[in-house]
Amino acid sequence: MKKIEQKSAPHAPSKSLIQWGLGAKVFILPVLLYILFTSIAASYLLPPIFILFFYRDFATIMLLFFPYDNNEHQRE
């Protein structure tokens, strides 16, 4: 018996296109996850780093969160 070679249909996409399509999906997903994660992480990490960089004194940091009125006890 003769071996029949299978030929791809003319309308079928080439193998490289299929591989590129899969590669794009596999590549884009981690990139999107990375962007999402870094944006979330930055929103949580940058404010404390910003505060600590500009207000290195602990008392100043505490005053940012708990403002204290020094003249409060003198009021009637």
Coordinates of N, CA and C in Angstrom, one line a residue:
M1 N 0.8 -1.2 0.0 CA 0.0 0.0 0.0 C 0.9 1.3 0.0
K2 N 0.4 2.2 -0.8 CA 1.1 3.5 -0.8 C 0.8 4.3 0.4
K3 N 1.8 5.0 0.9 CA 1.6 5.9 2.0 C 1.0 7.2 1.5
I4 N -0.2 7.6 2.0 CA -0.8 8.8 1.5 C -0.3 10.0 2.4
E5 N 0.2 11.0 1.8 CA 0.7 12.2 2.5 C -0.5 13.1 2.8
Q6 N -0.6 13.6 4.0 CA -1.7 14.5 4.3 C -1.3 15.9 4.0
K7 N -2.1 16.6 3.2 CA -1.9 18.0 2.9 C -2.9 18.8 3.6
S8 N -2.3 20.0 4.1 CA -3.3 20.9 4.8 C -4.2 21.6 3.8
A9 N -5.4 21.8 4.3 CA -6.3 22.5 3.4 C -5.8 23.9 3.1
P10 N -6.1 24.5 2.0 CA -5.6 25.8 1.6 C -6.1 26.9 2.5
H11 N -7.3 26.7 3.1 CA -7.8 27.8 4.0 C -7.3 27.7 5.4
A12 N -6.6 26.6 5.8 CA -6.2 26.4 7.1 C -5.0 27.4 7.4
P13 N -5.0 27.9 8.6 CA -3.8 28.8 8.9 C -2.5 28.1 9.0
S14 N -1.5 28.8 8.7 CA -0.2 28.1 8.8 C 0.2 27.8 10.2
K15 N 1.2 26.9 10.4 CA 1.6 26.5 11.7 C 2.2 27.7 12.5
S16 N 2.9 28.5 11.8 CA 3.6 29.6 12.5 C 2.6 30.6 13.1
L17 N 1.5 30.8 12.3 CA 0.4 31.7 12.8 C -0.2 31.1 14.1
I18 N -0.4 29.8 14.1 CA -1.0 29.2 15.3 C -0.1 29.4 16.4
Q19 N 1.2 29.1 16.2 CA 2.2 29.2 17.3 C 2.3 30.6 17.8
W20 N 2.2 31.6 16.8 CA 2.3 33.0 17.3 C 1.1 33.4 18.1
G21 N -0.1 32.9 17.6 CA -1.3 33.2 18.4 C -1.2 32.7 19.8
L22 N -0.8 31.5 19.9 CA -0.6 30.9 21.3 C 0.4 31.6 22.1
G23 N 1.5 31.9 21.4 CA 2.6 32.6 22.1 C 2.2 34.0 22.6
A24 N 1.3 34.7 21.8 CA 0.8 36.0 22.1 C 0.0 35.9 23.4
K25 N -0.9 34.9 23.4 CA -1.8 34.7 24.6 C -0.9 34.4 25.8
V26 N 0.0 33.5 25.6 CA 0.9 33.1 26.8 C 1.7 34.3 27.2
F27 N 2.1 35.2 26.3 CA 3.0 36.3 26.7 C 2.2 37.4 27.3
I28 N 1.0 37.7 26.7 CA 0.3 38.9 27.1 C -0.3 38.7 28.5
L29 N -0.8 37.5 28.8 CA -1.4 37.3 30.1 C -0.5 37.6 31.3
P30 N 0.8 37.1 31.3 CA 1.6 37.5 32.4 C 1.9 39.0 32.5
V31 N 2.0 39.6 31.3 CA 2.3 41.0 31.2 C 1.1 41.8 31.9
L32 N -0.1 41.4 31.5 CA -1.2 42.1 32.1 C -1.3 41.8 33.6
L33 N -1.0 40.6 34.1 CA -1.0 40.3 35.5 C 0.1 41.1 36.2
Y34 N 1.2 41.3 35.5 CA 2.3 42.0 36.1 C 2.0 43.5 36.3
I35 N 1.3 44.1 35.2 CA 0.9 45.5 35.3 C -0.1 45.6 36.4
L36 N -1.1 44.7 36.5 CA -2.1 44.8 37.5 C -1.5 44.7 38.9
F37 N -0.6 43.7 39.1 CA 0.0 43.5 40.4 C 0.8 44.7 40.8
T38 N 1.6 45.2 39.9 CA 2.5 46.4 40.2 C 1.7 47.6 40.5
S39 N 0.6 47.8 39.8 CA -0.2 49.0 40.1 C -0.9 48.9 41.5
I40 N -1.3 47.7 41.8 CA -1.9 47.5 43.2 C -0.9 47.6 44.2
A41 N 0.3 47.0 44.0 CA 1.4 47.0 45.0 C 1.9 48.5 45.1
A42 N 2.0 49.2 44.0 CA 2.5 50.6 44.1 C 1.5 51.5 44.9
S43 N 0.2 51.2 44.8 CA -0.8 52.0 45.5 C -0.7 51.8 47.0
Y44 N -0.2 50.6 47.4 CA 0.0 50.3 48.8 C 1.4 50.7 49.3
L45 N 2.4 50.5 48.5 CA 3.8 50.7 49.0 C 4.3 52.1 48.8
L46 N 3.8 52.8 47.8 CA 4.4 54.1 47.5 C 4.1 55.2 48.6
P47 N 2.8 55.3 49.1 CA 2.5 56.3 50.1 C 3.3 56.2 51.3
P48 N 3.5 55.0 52.0 CA 4.4 54.9 53.1 C 5.8 55.3 52.8
I49 N 6.3 54.8 51.7 CA 7.7 55.2 51.3 C 7.8 56.7 51.1
F50 N 6.8 57.3 50.5 CA 6.8 58.7 50.3 C 6.8 59.4 51.6
I51 N 6.0 59.0 52.5 CA 5.9 59.6 53.8 C 7.2 59.5 54.6
L52 N 7.8 58.3 54.6 CA 9.0 58.0 55.3 C 10.2 58.8 54.7
F53 N 10.1 59.0 53.4 CA 11.3 59.7 52.7 C 11.2 61.2 53.1
F54 N 10.1 61.7 53.2 CA 10.0 63.2 53.4 C 9.8 63.5 54.9
Y55 N 9.3 62.6 55.7 CA 9.1 62.8 57.1 C 9.8 61.7 57.8
R56 N 11.1 61.9 58.0 CA 11.9 60.8 58.6 C 11.7 60.8 60.2
D57 N 11.3 61.9 60.7 CA 11.1 61.9 62.2 C 9.8 61.2 62.5
F58 N 9.9 60.3 63.5 CA 8.7 59.5 63.9 C 7.6 60.4 64.4
A59 N 7.9 61.4 65.2 CA 6.9 62.3 65.8 C 6.2 63.0 64.7
T60 N 6.9 63.4 63.6 CA 6.2 64.1 62.5 C 5.3 63.2 61.8
I61 N 5.7 61.9 61.6 CA 4.8 60.9 61.0 C 3.6 60.8 61.8
M62 N 3.7 60.7 63.1 CA 2.6 60.5 64.0 C 1.6 61.7 64.0
L63 N 2.2 62.8 63.8 CA 1.4 64.1 63.8 C 0.6 64.1 62.5
L64 N 1.1 63.5 61.4 CA 0.4 63.4 60.2 C -0.9 62.6 60.4
F65 N -0.8 61.5 61.1 CA -2.0 60.7 61.3 C -2.9 61.1 62.5
F66 N -2.2 61.6 63.5 CA -2.9 62.1 64.7 C -2.6 63.5 65.0
P67 N -3.2 64.5 64.4 CA -2.9 65.9 64.6 C -3.2 66.2 66.0
Y68 N -2.3 67.0 66.6 CA -2.5 67.4 68.1 C -2.5 68.9 68.2
D69 N -3.5 69.3 68.8 CA -3.7 70.8 69.1 C -3.1 71.1 70.4
N70 N -2.0 71.8 70.4 CA -1.2 72.1 71.7 C -2.0 73.0 72.6
N71 N -2.9 73.9 72.0 CA -3.6 74.8 72.8 C -4.9 74.3 73.3
E72 N -5.2 73.1 73.1 CA -6.5 72.5 73.4 C -6.8 72.6 74.9
H73 N -5.8 72.4 75.7 CA -6.1 72.4 77.2 C -6.2 73.8 77.8
Q74 N -5.9 74.8 77.0 CA -6.0 76.2 77.5 C -7.3 76.8 77.2
R75 N -8.1 76.1 76.4 CA -9.4 76.7 76.0 C -10.4 76.4 77.1
E76 N -11.4 77.3 77.2 CA -12.5 77.1 78.2 C -13.6 76.3 77.6

